[in-house]
Coordinates of C-alpha atoms and ligand atoms in Angstrom, one line a residue:
X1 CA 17.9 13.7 21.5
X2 CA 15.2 16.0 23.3
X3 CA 12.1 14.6 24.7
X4 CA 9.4 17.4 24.4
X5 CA 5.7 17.7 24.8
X6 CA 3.6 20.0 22.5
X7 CA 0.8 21.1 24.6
X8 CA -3.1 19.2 24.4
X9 CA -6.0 21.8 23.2
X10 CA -9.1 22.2 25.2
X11 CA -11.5 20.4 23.5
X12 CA -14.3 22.5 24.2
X13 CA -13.7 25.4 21.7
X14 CA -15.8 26.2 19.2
X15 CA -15.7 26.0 15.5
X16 CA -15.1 22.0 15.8
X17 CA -14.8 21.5 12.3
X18 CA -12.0 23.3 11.6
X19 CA -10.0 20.5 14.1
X20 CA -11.3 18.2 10.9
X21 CA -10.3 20.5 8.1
X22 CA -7.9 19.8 5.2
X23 CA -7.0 23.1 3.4
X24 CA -6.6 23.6 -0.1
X25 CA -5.9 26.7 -1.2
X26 CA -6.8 27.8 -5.2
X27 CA -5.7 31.3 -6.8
X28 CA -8.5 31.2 -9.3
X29 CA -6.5 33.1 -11.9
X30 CA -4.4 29.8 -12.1
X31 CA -6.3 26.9 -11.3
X32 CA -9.1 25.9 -14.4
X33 CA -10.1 28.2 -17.3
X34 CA -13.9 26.8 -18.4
X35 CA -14.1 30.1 -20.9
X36 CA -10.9 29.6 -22.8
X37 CA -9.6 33.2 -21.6
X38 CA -6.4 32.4 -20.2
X39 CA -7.7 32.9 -16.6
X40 CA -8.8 30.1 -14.9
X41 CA -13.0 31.1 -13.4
X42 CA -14.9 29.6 -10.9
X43 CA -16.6 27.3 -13.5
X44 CA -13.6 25.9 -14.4
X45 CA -13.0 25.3 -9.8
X46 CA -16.4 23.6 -10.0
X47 CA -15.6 21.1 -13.3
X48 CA -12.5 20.3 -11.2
X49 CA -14.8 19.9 -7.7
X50 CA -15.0 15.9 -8.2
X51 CA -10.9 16.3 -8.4
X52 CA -10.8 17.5 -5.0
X53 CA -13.5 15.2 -3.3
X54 CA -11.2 12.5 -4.8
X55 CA -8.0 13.6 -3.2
X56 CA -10.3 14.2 0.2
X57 CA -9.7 17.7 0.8
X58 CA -13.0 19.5 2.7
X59 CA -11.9 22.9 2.6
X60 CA -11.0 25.5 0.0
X61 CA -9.3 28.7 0.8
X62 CA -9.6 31.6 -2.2
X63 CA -7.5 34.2 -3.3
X64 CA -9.0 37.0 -3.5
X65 CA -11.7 36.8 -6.7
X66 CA -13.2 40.1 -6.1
X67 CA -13.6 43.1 -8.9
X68 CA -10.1 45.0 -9.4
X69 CA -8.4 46.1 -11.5
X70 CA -5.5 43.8 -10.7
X71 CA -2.2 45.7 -9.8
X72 CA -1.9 43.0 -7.0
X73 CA -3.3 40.3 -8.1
X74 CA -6.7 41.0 -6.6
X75 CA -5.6 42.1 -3.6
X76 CA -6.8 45.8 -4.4
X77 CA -10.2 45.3 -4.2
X78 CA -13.0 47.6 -6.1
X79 CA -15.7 46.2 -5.0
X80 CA -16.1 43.4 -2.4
X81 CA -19.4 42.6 -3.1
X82 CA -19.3 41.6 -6.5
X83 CA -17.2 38.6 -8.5
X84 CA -14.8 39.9 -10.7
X85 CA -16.3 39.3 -14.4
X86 CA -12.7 37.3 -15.3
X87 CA -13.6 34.7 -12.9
X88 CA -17.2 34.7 -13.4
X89 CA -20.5 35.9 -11.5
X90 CA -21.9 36.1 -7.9
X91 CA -24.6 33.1 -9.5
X92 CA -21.1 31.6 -10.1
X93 CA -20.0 31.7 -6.8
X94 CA -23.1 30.7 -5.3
X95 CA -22.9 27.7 -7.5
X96 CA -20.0 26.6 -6.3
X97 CA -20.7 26.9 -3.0
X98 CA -23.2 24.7 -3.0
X99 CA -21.8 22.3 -5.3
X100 CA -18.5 22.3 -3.0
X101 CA -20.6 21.4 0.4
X102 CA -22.7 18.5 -1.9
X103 CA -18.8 17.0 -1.4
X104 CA -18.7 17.8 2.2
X105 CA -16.4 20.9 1.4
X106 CA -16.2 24.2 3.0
X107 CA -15.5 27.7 1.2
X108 CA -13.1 30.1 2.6
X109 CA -12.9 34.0 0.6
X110 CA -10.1 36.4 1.0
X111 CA -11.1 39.5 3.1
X112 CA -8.7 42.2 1.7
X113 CA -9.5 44.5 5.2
X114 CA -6.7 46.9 5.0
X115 CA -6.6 48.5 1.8
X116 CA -8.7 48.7 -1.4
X117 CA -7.7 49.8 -4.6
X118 CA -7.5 53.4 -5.7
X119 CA -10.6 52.2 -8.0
X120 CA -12.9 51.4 -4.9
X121 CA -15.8 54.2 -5.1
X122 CA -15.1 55.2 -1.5
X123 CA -11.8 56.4 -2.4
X124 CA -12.6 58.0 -5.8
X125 CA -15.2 60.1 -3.7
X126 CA -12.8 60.8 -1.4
X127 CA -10.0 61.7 -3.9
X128 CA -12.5 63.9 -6.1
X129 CA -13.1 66.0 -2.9
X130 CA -11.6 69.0 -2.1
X131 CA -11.1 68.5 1.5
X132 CA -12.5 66.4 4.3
X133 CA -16.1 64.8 3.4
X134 CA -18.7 64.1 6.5
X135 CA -19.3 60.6 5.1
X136 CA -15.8 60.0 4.4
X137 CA -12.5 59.8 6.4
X138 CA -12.6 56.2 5.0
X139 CA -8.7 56.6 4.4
X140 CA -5.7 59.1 5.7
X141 CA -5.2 61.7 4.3
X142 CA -2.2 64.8 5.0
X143 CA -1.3 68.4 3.8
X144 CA 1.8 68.6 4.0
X145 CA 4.4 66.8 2.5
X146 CA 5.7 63.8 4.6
X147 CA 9.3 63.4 5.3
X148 CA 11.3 61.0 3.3
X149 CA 10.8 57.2 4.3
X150 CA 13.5 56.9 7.0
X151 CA 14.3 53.1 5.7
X152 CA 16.3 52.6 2.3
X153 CA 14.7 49.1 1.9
X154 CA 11.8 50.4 -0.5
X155 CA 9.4 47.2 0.6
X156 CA 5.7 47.9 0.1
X157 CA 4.2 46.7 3.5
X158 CA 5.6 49.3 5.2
X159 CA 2.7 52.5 5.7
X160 CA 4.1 55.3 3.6
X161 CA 2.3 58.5 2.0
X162 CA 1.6 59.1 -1.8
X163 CA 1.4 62.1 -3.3
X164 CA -2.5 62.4 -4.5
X165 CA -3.0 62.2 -7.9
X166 CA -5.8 64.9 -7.6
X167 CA -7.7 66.8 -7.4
X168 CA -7.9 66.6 -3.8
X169 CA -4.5 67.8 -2.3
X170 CA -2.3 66.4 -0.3
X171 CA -0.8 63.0 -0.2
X172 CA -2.9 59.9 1.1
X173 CA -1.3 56.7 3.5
X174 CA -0.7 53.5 1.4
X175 CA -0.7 49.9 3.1
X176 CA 1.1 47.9 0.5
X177 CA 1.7 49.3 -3.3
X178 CA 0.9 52.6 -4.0
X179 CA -2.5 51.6 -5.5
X180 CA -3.6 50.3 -2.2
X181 CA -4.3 53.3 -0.4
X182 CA -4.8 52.1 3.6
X183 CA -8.4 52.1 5.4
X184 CA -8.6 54.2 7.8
X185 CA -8.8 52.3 11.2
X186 CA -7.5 55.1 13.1
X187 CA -4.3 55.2 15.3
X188 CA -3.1 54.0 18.5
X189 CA -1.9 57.2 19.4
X190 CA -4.0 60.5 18.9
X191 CA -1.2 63.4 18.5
X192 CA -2.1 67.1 17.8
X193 CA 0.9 68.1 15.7
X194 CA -0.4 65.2 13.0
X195 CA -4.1 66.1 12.7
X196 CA -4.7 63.0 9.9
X197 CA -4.4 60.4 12.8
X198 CA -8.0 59.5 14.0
X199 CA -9.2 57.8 17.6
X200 CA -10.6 54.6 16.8
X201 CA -13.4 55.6 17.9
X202 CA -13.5 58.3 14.9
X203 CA -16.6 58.3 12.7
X204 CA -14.1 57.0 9.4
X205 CA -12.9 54.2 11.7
X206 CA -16.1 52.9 12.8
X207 CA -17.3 53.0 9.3
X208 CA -15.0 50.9 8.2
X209 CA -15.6 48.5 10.8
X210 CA -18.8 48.6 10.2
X211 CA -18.0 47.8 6.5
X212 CA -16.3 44.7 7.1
X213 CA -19.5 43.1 8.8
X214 CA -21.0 44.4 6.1
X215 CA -19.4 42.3 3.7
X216 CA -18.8 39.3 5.6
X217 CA -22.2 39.2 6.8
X218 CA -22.6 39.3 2.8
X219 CA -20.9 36.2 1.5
X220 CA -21.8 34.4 4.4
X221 CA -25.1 34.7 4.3
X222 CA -24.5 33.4 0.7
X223 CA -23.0 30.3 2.4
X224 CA -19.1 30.8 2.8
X225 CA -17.5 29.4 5.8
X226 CA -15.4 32.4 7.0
X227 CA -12.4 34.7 5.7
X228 CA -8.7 34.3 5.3
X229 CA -8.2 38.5 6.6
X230 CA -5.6 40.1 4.3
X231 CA -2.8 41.9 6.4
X232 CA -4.9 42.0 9.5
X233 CA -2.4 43.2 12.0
X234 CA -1.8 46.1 9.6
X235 CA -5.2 47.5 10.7
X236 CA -5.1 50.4 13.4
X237 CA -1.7 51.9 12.9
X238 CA 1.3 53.3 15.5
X239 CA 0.0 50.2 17.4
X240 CA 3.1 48.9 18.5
X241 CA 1.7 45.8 20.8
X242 CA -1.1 45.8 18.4
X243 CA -3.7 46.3 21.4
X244 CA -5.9 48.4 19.7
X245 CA -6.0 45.6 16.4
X246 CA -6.5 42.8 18.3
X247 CA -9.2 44.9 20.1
X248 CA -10.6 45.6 16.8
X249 CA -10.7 42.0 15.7
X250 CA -12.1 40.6 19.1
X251 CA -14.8 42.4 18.4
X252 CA -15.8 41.2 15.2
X253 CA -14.7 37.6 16.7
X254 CA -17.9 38.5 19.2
X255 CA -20.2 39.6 16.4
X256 CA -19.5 36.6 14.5
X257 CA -19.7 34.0 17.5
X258 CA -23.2 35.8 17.9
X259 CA -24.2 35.7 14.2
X260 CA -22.2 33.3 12.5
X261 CA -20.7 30.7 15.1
X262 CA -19.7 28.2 12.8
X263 CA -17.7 30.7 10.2
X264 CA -14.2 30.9 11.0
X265 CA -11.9 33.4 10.7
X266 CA -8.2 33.7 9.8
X267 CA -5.7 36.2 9.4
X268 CA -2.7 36.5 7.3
X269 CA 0.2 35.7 9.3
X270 CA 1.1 34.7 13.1
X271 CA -1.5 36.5 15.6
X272 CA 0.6 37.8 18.0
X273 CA 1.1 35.3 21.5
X274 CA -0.4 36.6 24.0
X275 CA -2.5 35.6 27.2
X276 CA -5.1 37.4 25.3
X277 CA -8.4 35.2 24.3
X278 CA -7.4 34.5 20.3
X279 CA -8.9 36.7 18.1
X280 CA -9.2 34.3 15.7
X281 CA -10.0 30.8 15.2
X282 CA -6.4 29.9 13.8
X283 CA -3.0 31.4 11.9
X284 CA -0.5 30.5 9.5
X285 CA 2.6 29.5 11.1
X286 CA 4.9 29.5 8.5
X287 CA 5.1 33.5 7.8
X288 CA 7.9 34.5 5.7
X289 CA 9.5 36.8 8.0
X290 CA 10.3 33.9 10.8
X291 CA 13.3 32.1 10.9
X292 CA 11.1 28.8 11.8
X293 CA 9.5 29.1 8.2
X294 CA 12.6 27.6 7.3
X295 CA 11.0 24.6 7.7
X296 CA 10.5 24.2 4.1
X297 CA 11.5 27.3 2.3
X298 CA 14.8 29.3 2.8
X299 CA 13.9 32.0 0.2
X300 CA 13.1 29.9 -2.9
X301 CA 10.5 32.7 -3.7
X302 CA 13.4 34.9 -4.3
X303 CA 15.8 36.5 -1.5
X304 CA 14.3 39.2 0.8
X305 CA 16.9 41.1 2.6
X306 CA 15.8 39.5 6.0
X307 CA 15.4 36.5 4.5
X308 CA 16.7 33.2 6.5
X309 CA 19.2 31.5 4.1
X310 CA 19.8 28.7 6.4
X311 CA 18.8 25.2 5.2
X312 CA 16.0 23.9 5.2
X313 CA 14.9 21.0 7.3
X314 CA 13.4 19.3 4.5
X315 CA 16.1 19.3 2.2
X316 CA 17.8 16.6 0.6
X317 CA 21.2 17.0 1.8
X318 CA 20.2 16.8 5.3
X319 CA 21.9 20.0 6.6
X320 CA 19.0 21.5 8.2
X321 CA 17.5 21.8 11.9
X322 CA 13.9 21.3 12.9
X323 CA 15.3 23.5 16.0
X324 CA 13.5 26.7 15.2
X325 CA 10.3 24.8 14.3
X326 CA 10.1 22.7 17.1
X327 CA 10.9 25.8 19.7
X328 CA 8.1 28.1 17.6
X329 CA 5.6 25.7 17.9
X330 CA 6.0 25.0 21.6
X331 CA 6.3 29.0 22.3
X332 CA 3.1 29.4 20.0
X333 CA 1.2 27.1 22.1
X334 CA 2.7 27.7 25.5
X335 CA -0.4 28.3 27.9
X336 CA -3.0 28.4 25.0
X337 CA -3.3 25.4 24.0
X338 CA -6.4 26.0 22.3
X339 CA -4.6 27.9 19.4
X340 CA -5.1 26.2 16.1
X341 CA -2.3 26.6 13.8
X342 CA -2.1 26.4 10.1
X343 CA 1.0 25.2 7.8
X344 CA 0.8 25.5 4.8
X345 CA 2.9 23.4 2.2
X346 CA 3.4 26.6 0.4
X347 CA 1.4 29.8 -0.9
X348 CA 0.7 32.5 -3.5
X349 CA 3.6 34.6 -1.7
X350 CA 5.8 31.5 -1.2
X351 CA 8.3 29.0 -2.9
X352 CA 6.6 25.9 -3.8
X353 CA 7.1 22.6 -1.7
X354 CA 9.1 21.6 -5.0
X355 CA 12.0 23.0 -5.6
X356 CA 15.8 22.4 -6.6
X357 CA 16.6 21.3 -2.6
X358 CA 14.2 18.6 -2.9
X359 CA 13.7 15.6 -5.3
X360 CA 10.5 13.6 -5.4
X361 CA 11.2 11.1 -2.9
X362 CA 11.6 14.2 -0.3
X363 CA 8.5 15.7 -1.1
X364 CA 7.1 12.7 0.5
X365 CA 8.6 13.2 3.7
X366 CA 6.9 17.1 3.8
X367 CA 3.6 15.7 3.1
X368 CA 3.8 12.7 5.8
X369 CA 4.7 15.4 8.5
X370 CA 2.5 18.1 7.0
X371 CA -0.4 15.6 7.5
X372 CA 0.8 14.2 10.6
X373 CA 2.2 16.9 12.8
X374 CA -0.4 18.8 15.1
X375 CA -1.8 21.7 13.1
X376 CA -3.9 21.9 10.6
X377 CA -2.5 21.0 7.1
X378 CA -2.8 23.3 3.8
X379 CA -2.3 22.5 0.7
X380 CA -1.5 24.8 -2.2
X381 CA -2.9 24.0 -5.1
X382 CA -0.5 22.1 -7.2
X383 CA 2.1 20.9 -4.5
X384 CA 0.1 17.6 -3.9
X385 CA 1.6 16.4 -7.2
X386 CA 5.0 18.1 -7.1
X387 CA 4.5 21.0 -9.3
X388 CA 8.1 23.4 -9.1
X389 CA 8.1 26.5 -8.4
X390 CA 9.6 28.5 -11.8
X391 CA 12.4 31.3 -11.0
X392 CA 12.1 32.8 -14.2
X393 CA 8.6 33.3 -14.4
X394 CA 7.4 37.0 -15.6
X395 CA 6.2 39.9 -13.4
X396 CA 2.2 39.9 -13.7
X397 CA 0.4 41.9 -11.3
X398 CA 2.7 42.7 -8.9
X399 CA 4.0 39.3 -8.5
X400 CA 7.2 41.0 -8.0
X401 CA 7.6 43.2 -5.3
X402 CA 10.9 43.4 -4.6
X403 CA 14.0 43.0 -7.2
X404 CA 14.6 39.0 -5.7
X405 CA 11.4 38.4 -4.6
X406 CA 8.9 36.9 -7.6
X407 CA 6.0 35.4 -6.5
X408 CA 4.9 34.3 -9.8
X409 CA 7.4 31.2 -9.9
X410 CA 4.3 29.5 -7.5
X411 CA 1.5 30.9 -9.3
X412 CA 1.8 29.0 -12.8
X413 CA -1.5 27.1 -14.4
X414 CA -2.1 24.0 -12.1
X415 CA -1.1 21.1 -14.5
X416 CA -3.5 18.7 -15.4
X417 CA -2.7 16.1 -18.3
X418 CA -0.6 16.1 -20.5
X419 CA -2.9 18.2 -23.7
X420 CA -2.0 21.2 -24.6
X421 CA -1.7 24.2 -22.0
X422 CA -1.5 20.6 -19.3
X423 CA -4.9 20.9 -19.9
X424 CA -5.5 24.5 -18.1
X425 CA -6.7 26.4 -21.1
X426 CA -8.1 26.1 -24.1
X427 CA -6.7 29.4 -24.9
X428 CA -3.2 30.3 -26.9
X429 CA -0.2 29.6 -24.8
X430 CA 0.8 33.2 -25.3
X431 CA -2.3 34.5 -23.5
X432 CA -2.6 32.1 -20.5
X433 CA -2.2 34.4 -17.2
X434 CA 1.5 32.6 -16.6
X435 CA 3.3 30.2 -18.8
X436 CA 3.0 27.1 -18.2
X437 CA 6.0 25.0 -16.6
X438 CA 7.8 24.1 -19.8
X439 CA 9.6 21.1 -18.6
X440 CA 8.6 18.0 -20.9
X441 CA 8.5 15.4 -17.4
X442 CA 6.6 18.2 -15.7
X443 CA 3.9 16.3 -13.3
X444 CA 0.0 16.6 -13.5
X445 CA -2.9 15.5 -12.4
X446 CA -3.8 13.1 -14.9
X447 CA -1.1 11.0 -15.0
X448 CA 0.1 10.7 -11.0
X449 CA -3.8 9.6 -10.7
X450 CA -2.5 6.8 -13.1
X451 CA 0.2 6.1 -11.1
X452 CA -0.9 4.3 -7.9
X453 CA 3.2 5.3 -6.7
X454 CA 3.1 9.0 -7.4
X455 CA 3.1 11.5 -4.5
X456 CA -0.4 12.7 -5.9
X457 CA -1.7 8.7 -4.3
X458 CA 0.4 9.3 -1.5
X459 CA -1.2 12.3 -0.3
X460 CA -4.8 10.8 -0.5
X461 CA -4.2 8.2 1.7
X462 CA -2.3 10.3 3.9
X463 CA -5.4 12.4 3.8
X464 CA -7.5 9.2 4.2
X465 CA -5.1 8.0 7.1
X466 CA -5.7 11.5 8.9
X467 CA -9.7 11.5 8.5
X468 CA -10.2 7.8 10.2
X469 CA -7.6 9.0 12.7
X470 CA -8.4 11.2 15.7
X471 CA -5.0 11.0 17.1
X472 CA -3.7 13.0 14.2
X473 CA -5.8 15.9 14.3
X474 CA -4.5 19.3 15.9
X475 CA -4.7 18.9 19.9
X476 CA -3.9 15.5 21.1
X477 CA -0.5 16.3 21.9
X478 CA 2.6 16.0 19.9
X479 CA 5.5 14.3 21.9
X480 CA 8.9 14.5 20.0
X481 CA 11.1 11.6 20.7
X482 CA 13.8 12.2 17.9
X483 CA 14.5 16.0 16.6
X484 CA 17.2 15.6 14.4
X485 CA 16.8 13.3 10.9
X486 CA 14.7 11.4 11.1
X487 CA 11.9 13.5 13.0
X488 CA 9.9 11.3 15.1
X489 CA 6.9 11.7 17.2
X490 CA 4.1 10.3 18.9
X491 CA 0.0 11.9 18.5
X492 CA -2.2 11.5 20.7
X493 CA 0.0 9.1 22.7
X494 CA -1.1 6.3 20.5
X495 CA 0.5 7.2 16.8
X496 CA 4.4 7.1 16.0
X497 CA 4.9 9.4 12.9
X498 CA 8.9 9.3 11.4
X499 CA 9.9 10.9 8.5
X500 CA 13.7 11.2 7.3
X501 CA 14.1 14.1 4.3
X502 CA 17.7 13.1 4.2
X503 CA 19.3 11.3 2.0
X504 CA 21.1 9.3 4.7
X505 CA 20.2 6.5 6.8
X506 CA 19.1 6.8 10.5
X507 CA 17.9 5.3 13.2
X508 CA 15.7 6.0 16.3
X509 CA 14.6 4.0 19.6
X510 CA 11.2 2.1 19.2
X511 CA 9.8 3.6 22.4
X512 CA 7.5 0.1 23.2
X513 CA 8.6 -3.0 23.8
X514 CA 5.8 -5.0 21.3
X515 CA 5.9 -4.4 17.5
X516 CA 3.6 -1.8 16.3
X517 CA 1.6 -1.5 13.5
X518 CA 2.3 0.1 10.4
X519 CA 0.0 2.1 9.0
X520 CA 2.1 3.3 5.8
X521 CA 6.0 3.3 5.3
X522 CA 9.2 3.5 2.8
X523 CA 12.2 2.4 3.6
X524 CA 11.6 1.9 7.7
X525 CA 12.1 -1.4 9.5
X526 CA 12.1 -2.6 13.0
X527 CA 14.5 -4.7 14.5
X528 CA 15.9 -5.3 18.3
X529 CA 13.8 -2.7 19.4
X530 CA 15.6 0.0 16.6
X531 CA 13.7 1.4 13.9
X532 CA 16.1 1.7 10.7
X533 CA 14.6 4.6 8.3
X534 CA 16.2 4.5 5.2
X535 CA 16.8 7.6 3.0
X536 CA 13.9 10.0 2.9
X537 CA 11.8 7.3 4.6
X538 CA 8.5 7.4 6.2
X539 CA 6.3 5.7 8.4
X540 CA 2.9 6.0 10.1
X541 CA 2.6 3.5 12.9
X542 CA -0.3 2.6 15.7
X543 CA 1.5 1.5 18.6
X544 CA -0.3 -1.1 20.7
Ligands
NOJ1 C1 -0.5 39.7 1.6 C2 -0.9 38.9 0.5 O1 -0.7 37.6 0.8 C3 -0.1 39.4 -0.7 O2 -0.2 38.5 -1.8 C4 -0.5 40.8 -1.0 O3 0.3 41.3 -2.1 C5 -0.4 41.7 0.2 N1 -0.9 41.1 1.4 C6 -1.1 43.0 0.0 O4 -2.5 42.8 0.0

């Protein structure tokens, strides 16, 4: 067994709140339909608003709920200003804004930065011309045609050209799918033989910059809290060491500490370690490209051709290693302390916590570290009471984008009671965004709120427990004194967190001599200084 200690933050950093802040992330196509559409809206979020002050959640991260005409989900924005009419209206969003903070809970949008959709005016302008435009160079466009994409893996992610669909020649850069044509942020490096790559510095460049102010400064001033930014290392291309991005988003860190200083914002992904000053105010740890995000998922999502397939940590049968994690999390802090890090239980591009690899009773176990461990929890919308996530679940919107990979299995209608649709929609089962989770002992709200055992309780008062709790929030220190199963480790120096996903018995030292006190726990015991945790036990203690 290793002894290791996670790195204490500075406590002087700004932003405080998000130290405090308890994600919960909604796709609003699949949360509450109000309208009887099939699409859940943002009236339908804000009926369900009293749902989330009960569980004790104080921050909501949206999907993007922009105008678009949908090819990925919302993530190909046509206009960023305006709520798209599925979900409701600007007033709408306003609304729930302000009904959110009434519970003490912040709103976090999805910045799409990198792409919009074809549909987005700017590029219509710039596809209906017949050559450059002096108010344009808003994306990247070429004459001739482009050589063949050199890898045989067709992901979309990777920048690659499409043939224009006219009338303007040529063929322009995409960033994802073929309908998300790139912004033009310019390039790291300027090279004469390829006239399409801009400076930064490049009039098209800065007016994108520029733009993204624009629209932050937008919904903030409409009371948001900050941005979850969409693909934001994808931004300035041929960046290898992404100098030039981070430069970018430094920047607009600046501008934001000087307009907005308590907005937060945070990009998709792992920002890249550095001994540069954080560009942002936190990142999402688990990223599906690192081994370490094997912490929970090993591909449930469908298999990517880089994807890990070793076991997960949390996994019943115990075959797993909280190795990678452990190592990740100390590199990701080493000599900047002060970075706040996010994991997420699961998200719209994810495997859900739930999943074939994990029965109830482990589930547990992911939520007790996932509230305990020194980052910043989030939640998707649905894990808190165990919802699966469904392999066979059809391709809307791009949810699959690659022949394994199906993201829809974790977007299904949030489950509520037990009426008909689980109480999503009012609207036919055929025409609800996703089907529903046809499993008759499917979980939902409802009736885990009636069942003071469910893992639905369990997460409140872990929630609870955290809140009243200093030692458990992100920078007091995380000292691991047992790294296999069980996981155990002390916050804050005062708080002993164990949790066991196996289905095995273990034990682990007591590292005081005096009996401490137990704050919440399954299947864990003390005796002669030995603390006996029990299959896919759990306990929270205060040690004196
Ligand atoms: C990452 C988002 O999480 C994903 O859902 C989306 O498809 C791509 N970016 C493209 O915007």
């Amino acid at each position: 067994m290793s002894q290791r200690t996670l790195a204490r933050r500075d406590e002087s950093v700004a932003r405080e709140w998000l130290n405090d802040a308890v994600i919960y992330q909604i796709y609003p196509q699949s949360f509450a339909d109000s309208d009887g559409d099939g699409i859940g809206d943002l009236p339908g979020v804000i009926d369900r608003l009293d749902y989330l002050e009960w569980l004790g959640v104080n921050t909501i991260w949206f999907n993007p709920c922009f105008e678009s005409p949908f090819a990925d989900a919302g993530y190909d924005v046509s206009d960023y200003l305006k709520v798209a009419a599925r979900y409701g209206t600007n007033d709408d969003l306003e609304r729930l804004v302000r009904e959110a903070k009434q519970r003490g809970i912040r709103v976090l949008l999805d910045l799409v930065a990198g792409h919009t959709s074809v549909e987005h005016p700017w590029f219509q302008r710039e596809l209906a011309a017949s050559g450059p435009d002096p108010a344009g160079d808003r994306y990247v466009w070429r004459h001739g045609a482009p050589a063949p994409p050199k890898n045989d893996i067709e992901m979309p992610g990777t920048p690659q050209w499409v043939e224009s669909p006219g009338p303007r020649p040529g063929w322009y850069l995409k960033n994802f799918y073929d309908d998300q044509p790139a912004l033009n942020f310019g390039w790291a490096n300027v090279r004469s033989d390829e006239p399409w790559r801009d400076a930064v510095d490049d009039a098209g460049p800065i007016r994108n910059r520029e733009a993204l102010r624009e629209i932050m400064a937008f919904w903030l001033d409409r009371g948001v809290a900050g941005f979850r930014i969409d693909m934001a290392f994808s931004l300035v291309k041929d960046d290898d060491d992404l100098v030039e991005t981070l430069q970018l988003w430094s920047e607009t860190k600046h501008w934001l500490d000087d307009h907005y200083p308590d907005a937060v914002f945070i990009p998709e992904g792992v920002e890249p370690r550095a001994t540069h000053e954080p560009a942002f105010d936190a990142d999402f740890f688990l990223a599906i490209f690192e081994p370490h995000a094997a912490l929970f998922d090993n591909g449930s999502a469908g298999s990517l051709p880089w994807t890990s397939h070793n076991p997960c940590y949390f996994d019943d049968a115990g075959r797993g290693t909280v190795q990678p994690f452990l190592e990740a999390f100390e590199q990701a802090q080493e000599g900047r302390p002060d970075r706040r890090i996010i994991v997420g239980s699961a998200d719209h591009d994810f495997g859900r916590l739930a999943s074939d690899r994990r029965n109830g009773a482990s589930l547990e176990s992911a939520f007790v570290f996932l509230l305990t461990w020194g980052s910043i929890p989030s939640i998707w919308y649905g894990d808190e009471i165990g919802m699966r996530y469904l392999p066979d679940a059809p391709d809307v919107e791009g949810a699959v984008c690659y022949p394994t990979y199906n993201r829809a299995g974790c977007r299904t209608p949030m489950q509520w009671d037990t009426s008909a649709n689980a109480g999503f929609s009012s609207a036919p089962a055929d025409q609800l965004y996703l089907p529903i989770d046809a499993d008759p002992s499917r979980p939902d709200v409802a009736s885990s709120r009636d069942d003071e055992t469910s893992l639905l309780h369990l997460v409140r008062r872990l929630i609870q427990i955290r809140k009243e709790t200093p030692s458990l929030h992100p920078g007091t220190g995380v000292e691991v004194i047992g790294d296999g199963y069980p996981l155990a480790y002390i916050r804050g120096g005062d708080h002993l967190v164990i949790v066991n996903p196996s289905s095995a018995s273990s034990t682990v030292d007591l590292p005081q001599s005096d009996l401490p006190l137990e704050l919440i726990s399954n299947d864990v015991r003390v005796a002669d200084g030995v603390i006996h945790v029990g299959p896919r036990g759990y306990a929270i203690f205060r040690l004196g």
